[in-house]
Short mmCIF file of C-alpha atoms and ligand atoms in Angstrom, two decimals:
data_model
loop_
_atom_site.label_atom_id
_atom_site.label_comp_id
_atom_site.label_asym_id
_atom_site.label_seq_id
_atom_site.Cartn_x
_atom_site.Cartn_y
_atom_site.Cartn_z
CA UNK A 23 -83.19 -51.65 -103.94
CA UNK A 24 -79.81 -52.91 -105.08
CA UNK A 25 -78.56 -49.78 -104.88
CA UNK A 26 -78.80 -49.41 -100.87
CA UNK A 27 -78.05 -52.92 -100.72
CA UNK A 28 -74.33 -52.37 -102.30
CA UNK A 29 -74.03 -49.41 -100.55
CA UNK A 30 -74.57 -50.82 -97.19
CA UNK A 31 -72.03 -53.41 -97.91
CA UNK A 32 -69.32 -51.27 -98.62
CA UNK A 33 -70.53 -49.42 -95.18
CA UNK A 34 -70.19 -52.86 -93.56
CA UNK A 35 -66.27 -52.84 -94.81
CA UNK A 36 -65.38 -49.74 -94.19
CA UNK A 37 -66.62 -50.17 -90.91
CA UNK A 38 -64.70 -53.69 -90.56
CA UNK A 39 -61.96 -52.31 -91.37
CA UNK A 40 -62.09 -49.35 -88.96
CA UNK A 41 -59.63 -49.95 -85.77
CA UNK A 42 -59.21 -47.47 -83.11
CA UNK A 43 -55.97 -49.21 -82.58
CA UNK A 44 -52.91 -47.29 -82.70
CA UNK A 45 -50.03 -49.05 -80.92
CA UNK A 46 -49.08 -45.90 -79.08
CA UNK A 47 -48.97 -47.04 -75.79
CA UNK A 48 -46.76 -46.19 -72.33
CA UNK A 49 -42.98 -46.58 -73.03
CA UNK A 50 -43.61 -45.73 -76.86
CA UNK A 51 -41.84 -48.38 -78.60
CA UNK A 52 -38.87 -47.86 -80.82
CA UNK A 53 -40.96 -47.45 -83.94
CA UNK A 54 -44.44 -47.92 -85.48
CA UNK A 55 -44.82 -48.29 -89.09
CA UNK A 56 -48.37 -48.62 -89.55
CA UNK A 57 -49.15 -50.05 -93.48
CA UNK A 58 -51.54 -46.95 -94.90
CA UNK A 59 -55.01 -48.53 -96.06
CA UNK A 60 -56.68 -49.17 -92.76
CA UNK A 61 -56.28 -52.87 -93.35
CA UNK A 62 -57.43 -55.37 -90.31
CA UNK A 63 -56.77 -58.61 -88.77
CA UNK A 64 -59.43 -59.86 -86.17
CA UNK A 65 -57.56 -60.94 -82.74
CA UNK A 66 -60.50 -63.47 -82.05
CA UNK A 67 -60.60 -64.06 -78.28
CA UNK A 68 -60.86 -67.80 -78.02
CA UNK A 69 -58.53 -68.44 -81.04
CA UNK A 70 -54.85 -70.21 -80.39
CA UNK A 71 -51.36 -68.51 -80.02
CA UNK A 72 -48.96 -70.48 -81.16
CA UNK A 73 -46.12 -71.46 -79.35
CA UNK A 74 -42.86 -73.18 -79.66
CA UNK A 75 -43.69 -76.32 -77.98
CA UNK A 76 -41.00 -77.99 -75.16
CA UNK A 77 -40.37 -74.37 -74.10
CA UNK A 78 -41.57 -73.53 -71.08
CA UNK A 79 -41.34 -69.75 -70.76
CA UNK A 80 -42.83 -69.35 -74.25
CA UNK A 81 -45.88 -71.54 -72.79
CA UNK A 82 -45.76 -69.05 -69.95
CA UNK A 83 -45.56 -66.05 -72.49
CA UNK A 84 -48.51 -68.12 -73.80
CA UNK A 85 -50.85 -68.44 -70.95
CA UNK A 86 -50.33 -64.41 -70.34
CA UNK A 87 -51.21 -63.77 -73.75
CA UNK A 88 -54.46 -66.00 -73.01
CA UNK A 89 -54.98 -63.63 -69.74
CA UNK A 90 -54.43 -60.72 -71.77
CA UNK A 91 -55.67 -61.39 -75.43
CA UNK A 92 -58.11 -64.02 -74.77
CA UNK A 93 -56.01 -66.44 -77.11
CA UNK A 94 -55.40 -69.93 -76.39
CA UNK A 95 -51.59 -71.64 -76.22
CA UNK A 96 -51.55 -74.04 -78.47
CA UNK A 97 -47.84 -75.97 -79.20
CA UNK A 98 -46.63 -74.63 -82.20
CA UNK A 99 -47.26 -77.57 -85.62
CA UNK A 100 -46.87 -77.13 -89.46
CA UNK A 101 -51.35 -77.61 -89.03
CA UNK A 102 -51.70 -74.90 -87.05
CA UNK A 103 -54.38 -72.25 -87.51
CA UNK A 104 -53.59 -69.74 -84.79
CA UNK A 105 -54.25 -65.98 -85.62
CA UNK A 106 -51.25 -65.37 -83.05
CA UNK A 107 -47.45 -66.90 -83.28
CA UNK A 108 -45.09 -66.25 -81.00
CA UNK A 109 -41.37 -66.76 -81.44
CA UNK A 110 -37.23 -66.35 -80.42
CA UNK A 111 -35.11 -65.99 -83.03
CA UNK A 112 -35.14 -62.24 -83.00
CA UNK A 113 -31.16 -61.08 -84.41
CA UNK A 114 -30.83 -58.68 -81.60
CA UNK A 115 -28.29 -58.44 -78.61
CA UNK A 116 -30.25 -56.99 -76.72
CA UNK A 117 -32.82 -59.45 -75.18
CA UNK A 118 -35.12 -57.24 -74.61
CA UNK A 119 -36.15 -56.41 -78.19
CA UNK A 120 -38.91 -57.66 -79.84
CA UNK A 121 -40.74 -57.17 -83.12
CA UNK A 122 -44.94 -57.39 -83.90
CA UNK A 123 -45.72 -57.85 -87.22
CA UNK A 124 -49.43 -57.53 -87.79
CA UNK A 125 -50.53 -58.75 -91.51
CA UNK A 126 -52.89 -60.96 -93.18
CA UNK A 127 -51.52 -63.86 -92.61
CA UNK A 128 -52.00 -62.94 -88.33
CA UNK A 129 -50.35 -61.43 -85.76
CA UNK A 130 -47.13 -62.55 -85.98
CA UNK A 131 -44.23 -61.79 -82.05
CA UNK A 132 -40.48 -62.54 -82.61
CA UNK A 133 -37.84 -62.05 -79.11
CA UNK A 134 -34.45 -61.90 -79.14
CA UNK A 135 -35.24 -63.82 -75.99
CA UNK A 136 -38.48 -64.95 -73.87
CA UNK A 137 -38.54 -61.92 -71.98
CA UNK A 138 -38.93 -59.49 -75.78
CA UNK A 139 -41.40 -61.61 -76.11
CA UNK A 140 -43.37 -60.70 -73.13
CA UNK A 141 -42.75 -57.05 -73.59
CA UNK A 142 -44.23 -57.31 -76.97
CA UNK A 143 -47.57 -58.86 -75.12
CA UNK A 144 -47.33 -56.36 -72.69
CA UNK A 145 -47.32 -53.75 -75.82
CA UNK A 146 -50.39 -55.92 -77.53
CA UNK A 147 -52.08 -56.33 -74.31
CA UNK A 148 -52.15 -51.98 -73.60
CA UNK A 149 -53.00 -51.80 -77.30
CA UNK A 150 -56.11 -52.74 -77.14
CA UNK A 151 -57.15 -51.54 -74.13
CA UNK A 152 -60.87 -50.10 -74.20
CA UNK A 153 -61.26 -52.47 -77.40
CA UNK A 154 -64.62 -54.30 -76.48
CA UNK A 155 -66.02 -57.64 -77.33
CA UNK A 156 -64.56 -61.11 -78.71
CA UNK A 157 -63.53 -59.85 -81.87
CA UNK A 158 -61.02 -57.39 -82.13
CA UNK A 159 -59.49 -55.32 -85.36
CA UNK A 160 -55.91 -54.96 -85.16
CA UNK A 161 -54.38 -52.42 -87.63
CA UNK A 162 -51.93 -53.89 -90.15
CA UNK A 163 -48.47 -52.98 -88.25
CA UNK A 164 -44.69 -53.64 -88.33
CA UNK A 165 -43.49 -52.42 -84.53
CA UNK A 166 -39.76 -52.56 -83.73
CA UNK A 167 -38.39 -52.06 -79.93
CA UNK A 168 -36.52 -52.47 -77.50
CA UNK A 169 -35.38 -51.10 -74.19
CA UNK A 170 -33.25 -48.19 -73.92
CA UNK A 171 -31.37 -49.84 -70.18
CA UNK A 172 -31.08 -52.68 -69.01
CA UNK A 173 -31.78 -51.81 -65.37
CA UNK A 174 -35.41 -50.59 -64.92
CA UNK A 175 -35.96 -50.51 -61.54
CA UNK A 176 -38.52 -49.28 -59.09
CA UNK A 177 -37.89 -49.20 -55.16
CA UNK A 178 -40.46 -49.82 -52.41
CA UNK A 179 -39.55 -49.68 -48.55
CA UNK A 180 -41.78 -52.19 -46.62
CA UNK A 181 -39.64 -51.36 -43.52
CA UNK A 182 -41.38 -47.90 -42.32
CA UNK A 183 -44.88 -49.41 -43.09
CA UNK A 184 -45.25 -52.86 -44.25
CA UNK A 185 -47.25 -54.34 -47.01
CA UNK A 186 -48.81 -57.75 -47.09
CA UNK A 187 -47.55 -60.41 -49.54
CA UNK A 188 -50.45 -60.17 -51.06
CA UNK A 189 -50.07 -56.63 -52.31
CA UNK A 190 -46.24 -57.44 -53.00
CA UNK A 191 -47.51 -59.86 -55.97
CA UNK A 192 -49.76 -56.84 -57.33
CA UNK A 193 -46.79 -53.91 -57.47
CA UNK A 194 -45.20 -57.21 -59.52
CA UNK A 195 -47.60 -56.85 -61.30
CA UNK A 196 -47.47 -52.88 -61.78
CA UNK A 197 -44.22 -53.09 -62.93
CA UNK A 198 -44.35 -55.69 -65.10
CA UNK A 199 -46.93 -53.40 -66.99
CA UNK A 200 -44.51 -50.48 -66.70
CA UNK A 201 -41.31 -52.61 -68.38
CA UNK A 202 -39.48 -52.68 -65.17
CA UNK A 203 -37.24 -55.57 -64.47
CA UNK A 204 -35.96 -54.68 -61.48
CA UNK A 205 -37.69 -54.47 -57.77
CA UNK A 206 -35.05 -53.38 -55.30
CA UNK A 207 -36.82 -54.55 -51.80
CA UNK A 208 -36.02 -52.61 -49.30
CA UNK A 209 -36.76 -54.91 -46.04
CA UNK A 210 -34.86 -53.70 -42.95
CA UNK A 211 -34.78 -50.10 -41.45
CA UNK A 212 -34.29 -48.70 -37.76
CA UNK A 213 -38.45 -48.62 -37.91
CA UNK A 214 -39.09 -52.36 -38.63
CA UNK A 215 -37.63 -55.84 -39.73
CA UNK A 216 -39.12 -57.59 -42.34
CA UNK A 217 -36.98 -60.61 -43.53
CA UNK A 218 -36.67 -64.16 -41.97
CA UNK A 219 -33.81 -64.85 -40.70
CA UNK A 220 -34.19 -69.05 -39.52
CA UNK A 221 -30.75 -68.39 -37.82
CA UNK A 222 -32.13 -65.58 -35.96
CA UNK A 223 -35.39 -66.16 -35.25
CA UNK A 224 -35.81 -63.68 -32.74
CA UNK A 225 -34.62 -60.73 -35.40
CA UNK A 226 -38.18 -60.67 -37.37
CA UNK A 227 -40.15 -61.71 -34.62
CA UNK A 228 -38.73 -59.39 -32.39
CA UNK A 229 -37.93 -56.10 -34.73
CA UNK A 230 -41.18 -56.70 -36.99
CA UNK A 231 -42.93 -55.29 -34.63
CA UNK A 232 -43.23 -51.14 -33.66
CA UNK A 233 -45.92 -50.38 -30.57
CA UNK A 234 -46.97 -46.96 -32.66
CA UNK A 235 -45.89 -44.86 -34.60
CA UNK A 236 -45.57 -40.74 -34.44
CA UNK A 237 -48.64 -38.60 -35.91
CA UNK A 238 -47.58 -36.14 -38.55
CA UNK A 239 -44.14 -34.75 -39.16
CA UNK A 240 -41.23 -35.19 -36.98
CA UNK A 241 -39.49 -31.97 -38.15
CA UNK A 242 -41.39 -29.86 -35.20
CA UNK A 243 -43.54 -32.03 -33.06
CA UNK A 244 -41.06 -34.43 -32.09
CA UNK A 245 -40.89 -32.96 -28.66
CA UNK A 246 -39.56 -36.02 -25.98
CA UNK A 247 -42.42 -36.88 -24.15
CA UNK A 248 -44.85 -34.58 -25.78
CA UNK A 249 -44.79 -36.10 -29.36
CA UNK A 250 -47.83 -37.71 -30.26
CA UNK A 251 -48.31 -40.95 -31.47
CA UNK A 252 -51.24 -43.01 -32.41
CA UNK A 253 -52.22 -46.28 -30.50
CA UNK A 254 -52.05 -48.45 -33.83
CA UNK A 255 -49.11 -51.33 -34.04
CA UNK A 256 -46.93 -51.63 -36.96
CA UNK A 257 -46.10 -55.27 -37.93
CA UNK A 258 -45.41 -57.91 -40.06
CA UNK A 259 -42.39 -59.72 -41.52
CA UNK A 260 -41.74 -61.87 -44.90
CA UNK A 261 -41.34 -65.75 -44.05
CA UNK A 262 -38.50 -67.22 -46.94
CA UNK A 263 -41.14 -69.29 -48.11
CA UNK A 264 -43.41 -65.99 -49.57
CA UNK A 265 -40.49 -64.22 -50.13
CA UNK A 266 -39.33 -67.50 -52.69
CA UNK A 267 -42.75 -67.18 -53.82
CA UNK A 268 -42.43 -63.96 -54.51
CA UNK A 269 -38.98 -63.90 -56.67
CA UNK A 270 -40.82 -66.97 -58.97
CA UNK A 271 -43.33 -65.04 -59.60
CA UNK A 272 -41.32 -61.72 -60.60
CA UNK A 273 -39.03 -64.23 -62.45
CA UNK A 274 -42.18 -65.24 -64.44
CA UNK A 275 -42.74 -61.50 -65.03
CA UNK A 276 -38.86 -60.90 -66.44
CA UNK A 277 -38.24 -59.16 -62.89
CA UNK A 278 -34.95 -59.76 -60.73
CA UNK A 279 -36.00 -59.02 -57.08
CA UNK A 280 -32.45 -57.37 -55.62
CA UNK A 281 -32.41 -57.41 -51.61
CA UNK A 282 -31.23 -54.73 -50.14
CA UNK A 283 -30.82 -54.89 -45.91
CA UNK A 284 -29.24 -52.12 -44.91
CA UNK A 285 -26.33 -51.77 -43.36
CA UNK A 286 -23.95 -50.40 -41.03
CA UNK A 287 -27.03 -47.67 -40.54
CA UNK A 288 -30.58 -47.85 -39.79
CA UNK A 289 -30.15 -50.62 -38.08
CA UNK A 290 -32.23 -49.27 -35.02
CA UNK A 291 -34.49 -52.67 -35.29
CA UNK A 292 -31.84 -55.55 -35.51
CA UNK A 293 -30.11 -53.65 -32.44
CA UNK A 294 -33.00 -53.44 -30.52
CA UNK A 295 -32.64 -57.63 -30.69
CA UNK A 296 -28.73 -57.72 -30.74
CA UNK A 297 -27.76 -54.71 -28.30
CA UNK A 298 -24.83 -56.05 -28.10
CA UNK A 299 -23.57 -55.05 -31.59
CA UNK A 300 -24.46 -51.80 -30.87
CA UNK A 301 -21.46 -49.03 -30.13
CA UNK A 302 -23.14 -48.06 -26.94
CA UNK A 303 -24.70 -51.24 -25.64
CA UNK A 304 -27.56 -49.85 -26.02
CA UNK A 305 -30.70 -50.14 -24.51
CA UNK A 306 -32.24 -49.88 -28.07
CA UNK A 307 -35.93 -50.11 -29.29
CA UNK A 308 -37.82 -49.93 -33.06
CA UNK A 309 -37.48 -46.18 -33.86
CA UNK A 310 -41.75 -44.73 -33.87
CA UNK A 311 -40.31 -42.12 -35.53
CA UNK A 312 -38.47 -41.24 -38.37
CA UNK A 313 -35.27 -38.91 -39.25
CA UNK A 314 -31.62 -40.70 -39.19
CA UNK A 315 -30.44 -42.52 -35.91
CA UNK A 316 -26.93 -42.26 -34.75
CA UNK A 317 -27.14 -45.83 -33.44
CA UNK A 318 -25.38 -48.18 -35.96
CA UNK A 319 -23.71 -51.52 -36.25
CA UNK A 320 -19.88 -51.27 -34.44
CA UNK A 321 -17.78 -51.48 -37.27
CA UNK A 322 -14.94 -52.52 -34.48
CA UNK A 323 -16.93 -55.79 -32.70
CA UNK A 324 -16.37 -58.89 -34.46
CA UNK A 325 -19.87 -60.17 -33.79
CA UNK A 326 -21.42 -57.43 -36.13
CA UNK A 327 -19.45 -59.61 -39.57
CA UNK A 328 -20.87 -62.31 -38.14
CA UNK A 329 -24.13 -61.43 -37.45
CA UNK A 330 -24.28 -59.70 -40.74
CA UNK A 331 -22.84 -62.89 -42.55
CA UNK A 332 -25.88 -65.30 -41.44
CA UNK A 333 -28.00 -62.67 -42.43
CA UNK A 334 -26.62 -62.39 -45.73
CA UNK A 335 -26.23 -66.37 -46.19
CA UNK A 336 -29.73 -66.66 -45.51
CA UNK A 337 -30.39 -63.83 -47.91
CA UNK A 338 -28.54 -65.04 -50.61
CA UNK A 339 -31.12 -68.81 -49.87
CA UNK A 340 -33.88 -66.83 -51.22
CA UNK A 341 -32.88 -64.02 -53.65
CA UNK A 342 -30.89 -65.12 -56.56
CA UNK A 343 -30.14 -62.12 -58.06
CA UNK A 344 -26.61 -61.02 -58.52
CA UNK A 345 -27.00 -57.70 -57.29
CA UNK A 346 -27.39 -57.85 -53.54
CA UNK A 347 -27.77 -54.27 -52.21
CA UNK A 348 -26.34 -53.21 -48.97
CA UNK A 349 -27.40 -49.91 -48.24
CA UNK A 350 -24.95 -47.87 -46.52
CA UNK A 351 -26.65 -44.46 -46.45
CA UNK A 352 -27.33 -42.07 -43.69
CA UNK A 353 -24.96 -43.56 -41.47
CA UNK A 354 -23.79 -41.31 -38.84
CA UNK A 355 -19.89 -41.89 -37.80
CA UNK A 356 -20.35 -40.17 -34.32
CA UNK A 357 -20.49 -43.12 -32.69
CA UNK A 358 -17.68 -44.79 -34.13
CA UNK A 359 -15.10 -41.52 -32.95
CA UNK A 360 -16.26 -42.25 -29.34
CA UNK A 361 -15.90 -45.89 -29.71
CA UNK A 362 -13.04 -47.56 -27.95
CA UNK A 363 -13.55 -51.09 -30.23
CA UNK A 364 -14.09 -49.06 -33.41
CA UNK A 365 -11.13 -47.01 -33.31
CA UNK A 366 -9.30 -50.04 -32.37
CA UNK A 367 -10.35 -51.32 -35.58
CA UNK A 368 -9.60 -48.08 -37.19
CA UNK A 369 -5.67 -48.14 -35.25
CA UNK A 370 -5.32 -51.96 -36.79
CA UNK A 371 -6.25 -51.13 -40.64
CA UNK A 372 -4.43 -47.76 -40.55
CA UNK A 373 -7.30 -45.91 -41.42
CA UNK A 374 -7.38 -41.99 -41.64
CA UNK A 375 -11.08 -41.23 -40.87
CA UNK A 376 -14.44 -42.64 -39.80
CA UNK A 377 -15.84 -43.36 -43.78
CA UNK A 378 -12.78 -45.73 -44.41
CA UNK A 379 -14.46 -48.54 -41.30
CA UNK A 380 -17.54 -48.01 -43.51
CA UNK A 381 -15.52 -49.31 -46.67
CA UNK A 382 -14.24 -51.91 -44.37
CA UNK A 383 -16.90 -53.91 -43.89
CA UNK A 384 -18.41 -53.13 -46.93
CA UNK A 385 -15.34 -55.05 -48.81
CA UNK A 386 -15.95 -57.61 -46.14
CA UNK A 387 -19.18 -58.03 -47.54
CA UNK A 388 -17.59 -57.50 -51.26
CA UNK A 389 -15.52 -60.82 -50.50
CA UNK A 390 -18.09 -62.99 -48.20
CA UNK A 391 -21.07 -62.31 -51.31
CA UNK A 392 -18.64 -63.08 -53.40
CA UNK A 393 -17.80 -66.27 -53.29
CA UNK A 394 -21.90 -67.07 -53.32
CA UNK A 395 -21.31 -65.41 -56.78
CA UNK A 396 -22.86 -62.13 -55.95
CA UNK A 397 -22.07 -58.19 -56.58
CA UNK A 398 -22.77 -55.89 -53.94
CA UNK A 399 -24.50 -52.48 -54.48
CA UNK A 400 -24.97 -49.47 -51.82
CA UNK A 401 -26.07 -45.47 -51.86
CA UNK A 402 -23.49 -42.95 -53.11
CA UNK A 403 -22.49 -42.81 -49.58
CA UNK A 404 -20.42 -46.03 -50.25
CA UNK A 405 -18.14 -43.55 -52.17
CA UNK A 406 -16.84 -41.45 -49.22
CA UNK A 407 -14.34 -43.94 -47.73
CA UNK A 408 -13.27 -45.54 -51.12
CA UNK A 409 -15.32 -47.68 -53.09
CA UNK A 410 -14.85 -51.07 -52.80
CA UNK A 411 -13.11 -53.20 -55.77
CA UNK A 412 -16.59 -54.53 -57.57
CA UNK A 413 -19.08 -52.12 -56.23
CA UNK A 414 -22.05 -50.37 -57.69
CA UNK A 415 -23.77 -47.12 -56.86
CA UNK A 416 -27.44 -46.11 -56.68
CA UNK A 417 -26.73 -42.45 -56.80
CA UNK A 418 -29.40 -40.83 -55.27
CA UNK A 419 -27.82 -37.11 -53.82
CA UNK A 420 -28.26 -35.89 -57.02
CA UNK A 421 -26.47 -37.21 -60.07
CA UNK A 422 -22.83 -36.11 -58.64
CA UNK A 423 -22.09 -39.67 -56.44
CA UNK A 424 -23.03 -41.66 -59.51
CA UNK A 425 -20.81 -38.73 -61.81
CA UNK A 426 -17.77 -39.28 -59.58
CA UNK A 427 -18.11 -43.83 -59.71
CA UNK A 428 -18.45 -44.06 -63.45
CA UNK A 429 -15.20 -41.96 -63.82
CA UNK A 430 -13.81 -44.94 -61.63
CA UNK A 431 -15.43 -46.98 -63.87
CA UNK A 432 -18.11 -48.53 -61.75
CA UNK A 433 -21.37 -49.54 -62.25
CA UNK A 434 -24.20 -46.61 -61.83
CA UNK A 435 -27.99 -46.98 -61.09
CA UNK A 436 -29.35 -43.36 -61.06
CA UNK A 437 -32.05 -42.00 -58.70
CA UNK A 438 -31.58 -38.90 -57.45
CA UNK A 439 -33.98 -36.99 -54.95
CA UNK A 440 -34.78 -34.77 -57.67
CA UNK A 441 -36.09 -36.88 -60.61
CA UNK A 442 -36.81 -40.14 -58.71
CA UNK A 443 -38.19 -39.62 -55.09
CA UNK A 444 -42.11 -40.73 -55.59
CA UNK A 445 -42.22 -40.34 -51.95
CA UNK A 446 -42.67 -36.58 -52.73
CA UNK A 447 -44.96 -34.40 -53.38
CA UNK A 448 -46.52 -34.61 -57.25
CA UNK A 449 -48.89 -31.69 -56.45
CA UNK A 450 -48.25 -28.03 -55.96
CA UNK A 451 -51.33 -27.69 -53.46
CA UNK A 452 -49.81 -30.06 -50.46
CA UNK A 453 -53.99 -29.66 -49.16
CA UNK A 454 -54.62 -31.23 -52.30
CA UNK A 455 -52.95 -35.13 -51.12
CA UNK A 456 -51.75 -37.11 -48.34
CA UNK A 457 -49.17 -35.95 -46.25
CA UNK A 458 -46.13 -36.89 -47.78
CA UNK A 459 -42.13 -36.47 -46.46
CA UNK A 460 -41.51 -33.11 -48.76
CA UNK A 461 -40.54 -31.99 -51.78
CA UNK A 462 -42.23 -31.73 -55.14
CA UNK A 463 -42.17 -34.17 -57.75
CA UNK A 464 -44.46 -33.65 -60.62
CA UNK A 465 -45.20 -36.11 -63.81
CA UNK A 466 -43.25 -34.19 -65.85
CA UNK A 467 -40.59 -33.78 -63.70
CA UNK A 468 -40.17 -37.63 -63.71
CA UNK A 469 -40.58 -37.72 -67.41
CA UNK A 470 -37.60 -34.81 -67.58
CA UNK A 471 -35.02 -36.95 -66.42
CA UNK A 472 -31.90 -37.69 -68.45
CA UNK A 473 -29.92 -40.65 -66.25
CA UNK A 474 -26.92 -40.05 -68.18
CA UNK A 475 -25.25 -36.78 -67.21
CA UNK A 476 -23.83 -34.96 -70.74
CA UNK A 477 -20.91 -34.63 -68.89
CA UNK A 478 -19.73 -38.00 -68.78
CA UNK A 479 -17.25 -39.55 -71.90
CA UNK A 480 -18.75 -42.31 -74.15
CA UNK A 481 -16.58 -44.72 -72.17
CA UNK A 482 -18.17 -43.24 -69.18
CA UNK A 483 -21.18 -43.33 -69.94
CA UNK A 484 -21.36 -47.38 -70.59
CA UNK A 485 -21.40 -47.52 -66.64
CA UNK A 486 -24.70 -46.06 -66.43
CA UNK A 487 -26.62 -49.36 -66.55
CA UNK A 488 -30.29 -47.46 -66.23
CA UNK A 489 -32.46 -45.54 -63.72
CA UNK A 490 -35.18 -46.22 -60.78
CA UNK A 491 -37.71 -44.87 -58.50
CA UNK A 492 -38.09 -44.84 -55.19
CA UNK A 493 -40.94 -44.97 -52.88
CA UNK A 494 -40.31 -44.97 -48.83
CA UNK A 495 -42.76 -45.22 -47.09
CA UNK A 496 -42.62 -42.89 -44.05
CA UNK A 497 -46.03 -41.06 -44.93
CA UNK A 498 -47.27 -43.66 -47.21
CA UNK A 499 -49.26 -46.09 -45.31
CA UNK A 500 -51.42 -48.46 -47.21
CA UNK A 501 -51.24 -50.26 -50.84
CA UNK A 502 -54.05 -47.69 -52.05
CA UNK A 503 -52.06 -45.25 -51.00
CA UNK A 504 -48.56 -46.61 -52.20
CA UNK A 505 -50.20 -47.27 -55.95
CA UNK A 506 -51.14 -43.11 -55.50
CA UNK A 507 -47.99 -42.11 -54.93
CA UNK A 508 -46.58 -44.72 -57.69
CA UNK A 509 -48.70 -44.15 -60.65
CA UNK A 510 -48.67 -42.01 -63.14
CA UNK A 511 -45.44 -41.21 -62.03
CA UNK A 512 -43.99 -44.41 -62.62
CA UNK A 513 -44.85 -44.11 -66.27
CA UNK A 514 -42.99 -41.43 -66.48
CA UNK A 515 -40.33 -43.18 -65.00
CA UNK A 516 -40.76 -46.06 -67.76
CA UNK A 517 -40.58 -43.62 -70.52
CA UNK A 518 -37.10 -42.21 -69.14
CA UNK A 519 -35.96 -46.30 -68.57
CA UNK A 520 -36.96 -47.23 -72.11
CA UNK A 521 -37.76 -45.13 -75.36
CA UNK A 522 -34.81 -43.39 -76.71
CA UNK A 523 -34.35 -39.88 -75.37
CA UNK A 524 -35.11 -38.36 -79.03
CA UNK A 525 -38.62 -39.69 -79.22
CA UNK A 526 -39.72 -37.94 -75.55
CA UNK A 527 -42.26 -35.95 -75.65
CA UNK A 528 -44.01 -34.63 -72.40
CA UNK A 529 -47.21 -33.73 -74.45
CA UNK A 530 -47.02 -36.98 -76.45
CA UNK A 531 -46.88 -38.68 -73.32
CA UNK A 532 -50.15 -36.84 -71.76
CA UNK A 533 -52.10 -37.29 -74.71
CA UNK A 534 -51.45 -41.60 -74.61
CA UNK A 535 -51.72 -41.09 -70.31
CA UNK A 536 -55.43 -41.43 -70.89
CA UNK A 537 -55.59 -44.91 -72.16
CA UNK A 538 -53.11 -45.64 -69.52
CA UNK A 539 -55.05 -44.88 -66.90
CA UNK A 540 -58.28 -46.74 -68.02
CA UNK A 541 -56.19 -49.96 -67.62
CA UNK A 542 -55.61 -48.53 -64.35
CA UNK A 543 -58.99 -48.20 -63.45
CA UNK A 544 -60.43 -51.16 -64.67
CA UNK A 545 -57.49 -53.10 -62.82
CA UNK A 546 -58.47 -51.63 -60.04
CA UNK A 547 -55.01 -49.50 -59.48
CA UNK A 548 -55.09 -46.59 -57.19
CA UNK A 549 -53.58 -43.40 -58.97
CA UNK A 550 -53.06 -39.77 -58.83
CA UNK A 551 -55.67 -38.17 -61.48
CA UNK A 552 -54.16 -34.84 -61.37
CA UNK A 553 -51.24 -33.84 -63.30
CA UNK A 554 -49.09 -31.42 -63.38
C1 ACM B 23 -32.04 -43.35 -49.68
O1 ACM B 23 -32.76 -42.46 -49.45
N1 ACM B 23 -31.72 -42.66 -47.63
C2 ACM B 23 -30.98 -43.55 -49.58
ZN1 ZN B 24 -17.88 -49.34 -31.96
#
């Protein structure tokens, strides 16, 4: 009997020491040093997490630890018996860097700044997914981690389809789970204006509405009067109060919201309210189909800049982001070629080609926004008439624009369609997924992206700030559908953004994915279960 109980006791120790936790999460931390021997510390929900007193952000981080790990925030003191400590002071110039140490003293997180602590908590949160009960066994470990890029973005188009504010909050939660720190919010387009402008109250009220939407694809179906439309109005805009709350919500999660008001093209919705801002004078109506409109803002009408300055003034009032996205993509110059006002402006400014008119507007906007301490970023078409002095470039038509901009020492976000357009199909068999805009961007192809082109010199490479995936929503009709397009491709993108190239390994990534998928299910996030 004695021998049996000794055996049982030994077995109990072994069982207690066992843990399923490997810390091999997505994105994969830079270094995970497990201490051999399988010792564990117990993370008991209901025990304390000590944070530096009087640091509001660290209190908020402790509250995140409470939400995700079940520990209770307590201001740090000598008497503290907390199982977990969060602190600052890690010596690393990367503000998002952190270390996690699990040893016999407990769980200790140190960040280079508060954001680093936040990411450490995310790593622990993902590590313990699937661990049940109030007592979780954590193997001894030292994790050191920091993201590769400072700009880790994701774009959502809320113009083509309107997404309710509750979903925007959820979207931000999803971005935070994946270590994303920039939410690029595409707010206006031909098919809808979603930003409340108080000095132009008609704008969002009228241009935030379209009576119906083309059924299926434009291409092939677009046939004038015979075109099929649904009978569902698409309607909505975000009030400035709602936006301020979103910006704050995102900031707590170390996400900057970068708004985009696309100019001078993709403006038909605005033109429908202010037809005098178009070269022909209209009339215009909010588009109910997709594509690129020849009707853009008139570059020769002084009212255009007055309008834009009103809009961007209010944009800056609610979005503190340093970067303000001015769009600039897909703006045909056909109307400008035929418009007396535009041609007169070209003559006045001694411009040789219409593309330079776009640069003229960009420069005006750059100067205007600089007075407010902001900087412009635009799609790569902004290179065509020459970049304004301090503009940054979002390279979407491949890498070419980004390479050119970096060589000119302009900052660049890489977001080439072939790797980053998650509005594309994600499976080869189109019948197995909802209608999409086209293309084929499987998970593996997102994962394979390298944001820094080999042809850049080391010096030029420094201008590549990071990468971003874009979710355009012509064919993305609901929050569930948006999540399905986003995940798990965002998981692949987040390793592009976070993990050092030498540590990237697609097979290994696929082995780590099920734990994250389990989390998606638990949190009610829809995702594409098939993987290619
Ligand atoms: C874009 O996809 N038109 C930037
Ligand atoms: Zn004009």
